[in-house]
Amino acid sequence: MRIDIISVAPNLLESPFNHSIVKRAKEKGLAEIIIHDLREYGLGNYKQIDDTQFGGGAGMVLMIEPIANCIRKLQAERVYDEVIYMTPDAKTLNQSTANTLSLKENILILTGHYKGVDQRIRDLFITKEISIGEYVLTGGELAAAVLVDAVVRLIPGVIGDEQSALTDSFQDGLLSPPVYTRPSNFEGNKVPEILLTGNFPKIDDWRSEKAYERTKNIRPDLLDKTS
Ligand code: 6GU
């Protein structure tokens, strides 16, 4: 998968993609992530990328020309399956969206800043808008990093133990059950007996039960969706 990200703060995006699973995906050639600095497409000597909004009001808006020029240049080089705009005023990212995106060939992600981007960018170029939750971040970069992490780990071959991604929280619509490792007794706090028995069908049952219990307590709304 190739992922292009257009950003006004490209340095914010360097570190998250050079660790752990995303780093491994890049090294294996399963993911290529290219960051584009919107400033390079800015207008005039000052490389202007934002301006005050028509109709008045506080906050700067990212202008249409720099973004259009950048997107068009990239689109001339390849066909994008999705052109995604990261914005709080969109549907929230979920596992199902991450699963779908993980099977795409080329994805272009636009991250906003300030008051957002000129609406015509959204009308003309964007095929999908994604928020990562009901709170406001300074810019879309951290949100884009979250999206890319969630998607890249699902690309077939990225996680060695294929089981691992499939048994994540949310893959079956439930939260994960509790997990334990050594020691089996920490200052009198013992690991549930069942996990030490080696009775794997029983252990599977126990995990399902705990996943259901945890979901019922913390996210009962998820149970309404799956049933
Ligand atoms: Cl995608 N962008 C910004 N700026 N804030 C957010 C967000 C995105 N998702 C949640 N909050």
CSV table of C-alpha atoms and ligand atoms in Angstrom, one decimal:
chain,number,residue,atom,x,y,z
A,1,MET,CA,0.0,0.0,0.0
A,2,ARG,CA,1.1,3.5,-0.8
A,3,ILE,CA,0.0,6.3,1.5
A,4,ASP,CA,0.6,9.9,0.7
A,5,ILE,CA,-0.1,12.5,3.4
A,6,ILE,CA,-0.4,16.3,2.7
A,7,SER,CA,0.4,18.3,5.8
A,8,VAL,CA,1.3,21.8,7.0
A,9,ALA,CA,3.3,20.3,9.8
A,10,PRO,CA,5.2,17.4,8.2
A,11,ASN,CA,7.7,17.2,11.1
A,12,LEU,CA,4.8,16.0,13.3
A,13,LEU,CA,4.5,13.0,11.1
A,14,GLU,CA,8.1,11.7,11.0
A,15,SER,CA,8.3,10.0,14.3
A,16,PRO,CA,5.1,7.9,14.5
A,17,PHE,CA,5.9,6.0,11.3
A,18,ASN,CA,9.4,5.0,12.3
A,19,HIS,CA,8.5,2.7,15.1
A,20,SER,CA,7.3,-0.8,15.7
A,21,ILE,CA,4.7,-2.3,13.3
A,22,VAL,CA,4.5,0.6,10.9
A,23,LYS,CA,8.3,0.6,10.6
A,24,ARG,CA,8.4,-3.1,10.0
A,25,ALA,CA,5.7,-2.8,7.3
A,26,LYS,CA,7.8,-0.2,5.5
A,27,GLU,CA,10.9,-2.4,5.8
A,28,LYS,CA,9.0,-5.4,4.4
A,29,GLY,CA,7.9,-3.2,1.5
A,30,LEU,CA,4.2,-3.7,2.4
A,31,ALA,CA,3.7,0.0,3.1
A,32,GLU,CA,5.2,3.2,1.7
A,33,ILE,CA,4.4,6.4,3.4
A,34,ILE,CA,5.3,9.7,1.8
A,35,ILE,CA,4.7,13.1,3.5
A,36,HIS,CA,4.2,16.2,1.4
A,37,ASP,CA,4.7,19.7,2.8
A,38,LEU,CA,1.8,21.9,1.7
A,39,ARG,CA,4.0,24.9,2.2
A,40,GLU,CA,5.9,23.9,-0.9
A,41,TYR,CA,2.7,24.6,-2.9
A,42,GLY,CA,2.1,27.9,-1.3
A,43,LEU,CA,1.4,31.0,-3.3
A,44,GLY,CA,3.8,33.9,-4.0
A,45,ASN,CA,7.1,34.8,-2.3
A,46,TYR,CA,5.7,34.1,1.1
A,47,LYS,CA,4.4,30.7,0.1
A,48,GLN,CA,1.0,31.6,1.4
A,49,ILE,CA,-1.3,28.7,2.2
A,50,ASP,CA,-4.0,30.2,4.4
A,51,ASP,CA,-6.2,33.3,4.5
A,52,THR,CA,-9.0,34.9,6.5
A,53,GLN,CA,-12.5,33.5,5.9
A,54,PHE,CA,-15.1,35.2,3.7
A,55,GLY,CA,-18.0,36.5,5.8
A,56,GLY,CA,-15.7,37.3,8.7
A,57,GLY,CA,-14.9,35.4,11.8
A,58,ALA,CA,-11.8,34.3,13.7
A,59,GLY,CA,-9.3,31.7,12.4
A,60,MET,CA,-7.5,31.1,9.1
A,61,VAL,CA,-8.7,28.8,6.4
A,62,LEU,CA,-6.4,26.7,4.2
A,63,MET,CA,-6.7,28.1,0.6
A,64,ILE,CA,-7.9,26.0,-2.3
A,65,GLU,CA,-5.1,26.6,-4.8
A,66,PRO,CA,-2.1,25.1,-2.9
A,67,ILE,CA,-4.1,22.0,-1.9
A,68,ALA,CA,-5.6,21.6,-5.4
A,69,ASN,CA,-2.1,22.0,-7.0
A,70,CYS,CA,-0.7,19.4,-4.6
A,71,ILE,CA,-3.5,16.9,-5.0
A,72,ARG,CA,-3.5,17.3,-8.8
A,73,LYS,CA,0.2,16.7,-9.0
A,74,LEU,CA,-0.1,13.5,-7.0
A,75,GLN,CA,-3.2,12.3,-8.9
A,76,ALA,CA,-1.2,12.7,-12.2
A,77,GLU,CA,1.2,10.1,-10.9
A,78,ARG,CA,-1.2,7.5,-9.7
A,79,VAL,CA,-4.9,6.7,-9.1
A,80,TYR,CA,-6.0,7.0,-5.5
A,81,ASP,CA,-8.6,4.6,-4.2
A,82,GLU,CA,-9.5,7.2,-1.6
A,83,VAL,CA,-8.7,10.9,-1.0
A,84,ILE,CA,-9.3,11.3,2.8
A,85,TYR,CA,-9.7,14.5,4.7
A,86,MET,CA,-9.0,14.3,8.5
A,87,THR,CA,-11.5,16.5,10.3
A,88,PRO,CA,-13.4,16.5,13.5
A,89,ASP,CA,-16.6,17.2,11.7
A,90,ALA,CA,-16.9,13.8,10.1
A,91,LYS,CA,-17.9,10.2,11.0
A,92,THR,CA,-15.7,8.6,13.6
A,93,LEU,CA,-13.0,6.1,12.6
A,94,ASN,CA,-13.9,2.5,13.5
A,95,GLN,CA,-12.4,-1.0,13.0
A,96,SER,CA,-14.6,-1.7,10.0
A,97,THR,CA,-13.3,1.4,8.2
A,98,ALA,CA,-9.7,0.4,9.0
A,99,ASN,CA,-10.3,-3.1,7.7
A,100,THR,CA,-11.7,-1.7,4.4
A,101,LEU,CA,-8.8,0.8,3.9
A,102,SER,CA,-6.2,-1.9,4.7
A,103,LEU,CA,-7.1,-3.6,1.4
A,104,LYS,CA,-6.6,-0.5,-0.8
A,105,GLU,CA,-3.6,0.1,-3.1
A,106,ASN,CA,-3.2,3.9,-2.9
A,107,ILE,CA,-4.5,6.3,-0.3
A,108,LEU,CA,-4.1,10.1,-0.2
A,109,ILE,CA,-4.7,11.8,3.2
A,110,LEU,CA,-5.2,15.5,3.6
A,111,THR,CA,-4.7,16.9,7.1
A,112,GLY,CA,-6.3,20.2,8.1
A,113,HIS,CA,-5.2,23.0,10.4
A,114,TYR,CA,-6.6,26.3,11.7
A,115,LYS,CA,-10.3,26.6,10.9
A,116,GLY,CA,-10.0,23.9,8.3
A,117,VAL,CA,-9.9,23.9,4.5
A,118,ASP,CA,-11.9,25.8,1.9
A,119,GLN,CA,-15.1,23.8,1.5
A,120,ARG,CA,-14.5,23.5,-2.3
A,121,ILE,CA,-11.6,21.2,-1.6
A,122,ARG,CA,-13.9,18.9,0.2
A,123,ASP,CA,-16.5,19.1,-2.6
A,124,LEU,CA,-14.1,18.7,-5.5
A,125,PHE,CA,-11.4,16.2,-4.3
A,126,ILE,CA,-12.3,14.4,-1.1
A,127,THR,CA,-13.9,11.0,-1.3
A,128,LYS,CA,-14.0,10.2,2.4
A,129,GLU,CA,-13.9,12.3,5.6
A,130,ILE,CA,-12.7,10.8,8.9
A,131,SER,CA,-12.6,12.0,12.5
A,132,ILE,CA,-10.9,10.0,15.3
A,133,GLY,CA,-13.2,11.1,18.1
A,134,GLU,CA,-15.3,13.7,19.7
A,135,TYR,CA,-12.7,16.2,20.7
A,136,VAL,CA,-10.7,18.8,18.8
A,137,LEU,CA,-7.0,18.5,18.0
A,138,THR,CA,-4.8,21.3,16.9
A,139,GLY,CA,-4.3,19.7,13.5
A,140,GLY,CA,-5.1,16.6,11.6
A,141,GLU,CA,-1.6,15.2,11.7
A,142,LEU,CA,-1.9,13.2,14.9
A,143,ALA,CA,-5.3,12.0,13.7
A,144,ALA,CA,-3.7,10.9,10.4
A,145,ALA,CA,-1.0,9.0,12.4
A,146,VAL,CA,-3.7,7.2,14.3
A,147,LEU,CA,-5.5,6.3,11.0
A,148,VAL,CA,-2.3,5.1,9.3
A,149,ASP,CA,-1.3,3.0,12.3
A,150,ALA,CA,-4.8,1.4,12.6
A,151,VAL,CA,-4.7,0.6,8.8
A,152,VAL,CA,-1.1,-0.5,8.2
A,153,ARG,CA,-1.1,-3.1,11.0
A,154,LEU,CA,-4.0,-4.8,9.1
A,155,ILE,CA,-2.3,-5.1,5.8
A,156,PRO,CA,-1.9,-8.8,5.1
A,157,GLY,CA,1.6,-9.9,6.1
A,158,VAL,CA,2.4,-7.0,8.4
A,159,ILE,CA,1.7,-8.7,11.7
A,160,GLY,CA,3.7,-12.0,11.8
A,161,ASP,CA,1.1,-13.9,13.9
A,162,GLU,CA,-1.9,-13.4,11.6
A,163,GLN,CA,-4.1,-14.4,14.6
A,164,SER,CA,-3.0,-11.4,16.5
A,165,ALA,CA,-4.8,-8.7,14.4
A,166,LEU,CA,-7.9,-10.9,14.1
A,167,THR,CA,-8.3,-11.2,17.8
A,168,ASP,CA,-8.0,-7.5,18.5
A,169,SER,CA,-10.6,-5.7,20.4
A,170,PHE,CA,-13.5,-4.7,18.1
A,171,GLN,CA,-12.7,-7.3,15.4
A,172,ASP,CA,-15.6,-9.4,16.7
A,173,GLY,CA,-17.5,-6.3,17.9
A,174,LEU,CA,-16.4,-6.9,21.5
A,175,LEU,CA,-13.7,-5.5,23.8
A,176,SER,CA,-10.7,-7.8,24.4
A,177,PRO,CA,-10.7,-10.2,27.4
A,178,PRO,CA,-8.1,-9.6,30.2
A,179,VAL,CA,-4.6,-11.1,29.5
A,180,TYR,CA,-1.9,-12.2,32.0
A,181,THR,CA,1.7,-13.3,31.9
A,182,ARG,CA,4.3,-14.5,34.5
A,183,PRO,CA,4.4,-14.5,37.4
A,184,SER,CA,1.2,-16.5,38.1
A,185,ASN,CA,1.1,-15.1,41.6
A,186,PHE,CA,2.1,-11.4,42.3
A,187,GLU,CA,2.0,-10.7,46.0
A,188,GLY,CA,-1.0,-12.9,46.4
A,189,ASN,CA,-2.8,-11.6,43.2
A,190,LYS,CA,-3.3,-14.7,41.2
A,191,VAL,CA,-3.9,-15.3,37.5
A,192,PRO,CA,-7.3,-16.9,36.9
A,193,GLU,CA,-6.9,-20.7,37.4
A,194,ILE,CA,-8.5,-21.6,34.1
A,195,LEU,CA,-5.6,-20.0,32.1
A,196,LEU,CA,-3.1,-22.4,33.7
A,197,THR,CA,-5.0,-25.6,32.9
A,198,GLY,CA,-4.1,-26.0,29.3
A,199,ASN,CA,-7.7,-26.8,28.5
A,200,PHE,CA,-7.9,-24.6,25.4
A,201,PRO,CA,-11.6,-25.1,24.5
A,202,LYS,CA,-12.5,-24.1,28.1
A,203,ILE,CA,-10.0,-21.2,28.0
A,204,ASP,CA,-11.7,-19.9,24.7
A,205,ASP,CA,-15.1,-20.1,26.5
A,206,TRP,CA,-13.7,-18.2,29.5
A,207,ARG,CA,-12.2,-15.5,27.2
A,208,SER,CA,-15.5,-15.1,25.3
A,209,GLU,CA,-17.4,-14.8,28.6
A,210,LYS,CA,-14.9,-12.1,29.9
A,211,ALA,CA,-15.0,-10.2,26.6
A,212,TYR,CA,-18.8,-10.1,26.8
A,213,GLU,CA,-18.7,-9.1,30.5
A,214,ARG,CA,-16.2,-6.3,29.9
A,215,THR,CA,-18.2,-5.0,26.9
A,216,LYS,CA,-21.4,-5.1,28.8
A,217,ASN,CA,-19.8,-3.0,31.6
A,218,ILE,CA,-17.8,-0.5,29.6
A,219,ARG,CA,-19.4,-0.3,26.2
A,220,PRO,CA,-22.9,-1.7,26.3
A,221,ASP,CA,-23.7,0.3,23.1
A,222,LEU,CA,-21.5,-2.2,21.2
A,223,LEU,CA,-23.7,-5.1,22.2
A,224,ASP,CA,-26.7,-3.3,20.6
A,225,LYS,CA,-24.8,-3.1,17.3
A,226,THR,CA,-23.8,-6.8,17.1
A,227,SER,CA,-27.1,-8.4,18.0
B,1,6GU,CL1,-9.3,14.1,12.1
B,1,6GU,N1,-8.7,16.5,13.2
B,1,6GU,C1,-8.7,17.3,14.2
B,1,6GU,N2,-8.1,18.5,14.1
B,1,6GU,N3,-9.3,17.1,15.4
B,1,6GU,C2,-9.8,15.9,15.6
B,1,6GU,C3,-9.9,15.0,14.6
B,1,6GU,C4,-9.3,15.3,13.4
B,1,6GU,N4,-10.5,13.9,15.0
B,1,6GU,C5,-10.9,14.2,16.3
B,1,6GU,N5,-10.5,15.4,16.6
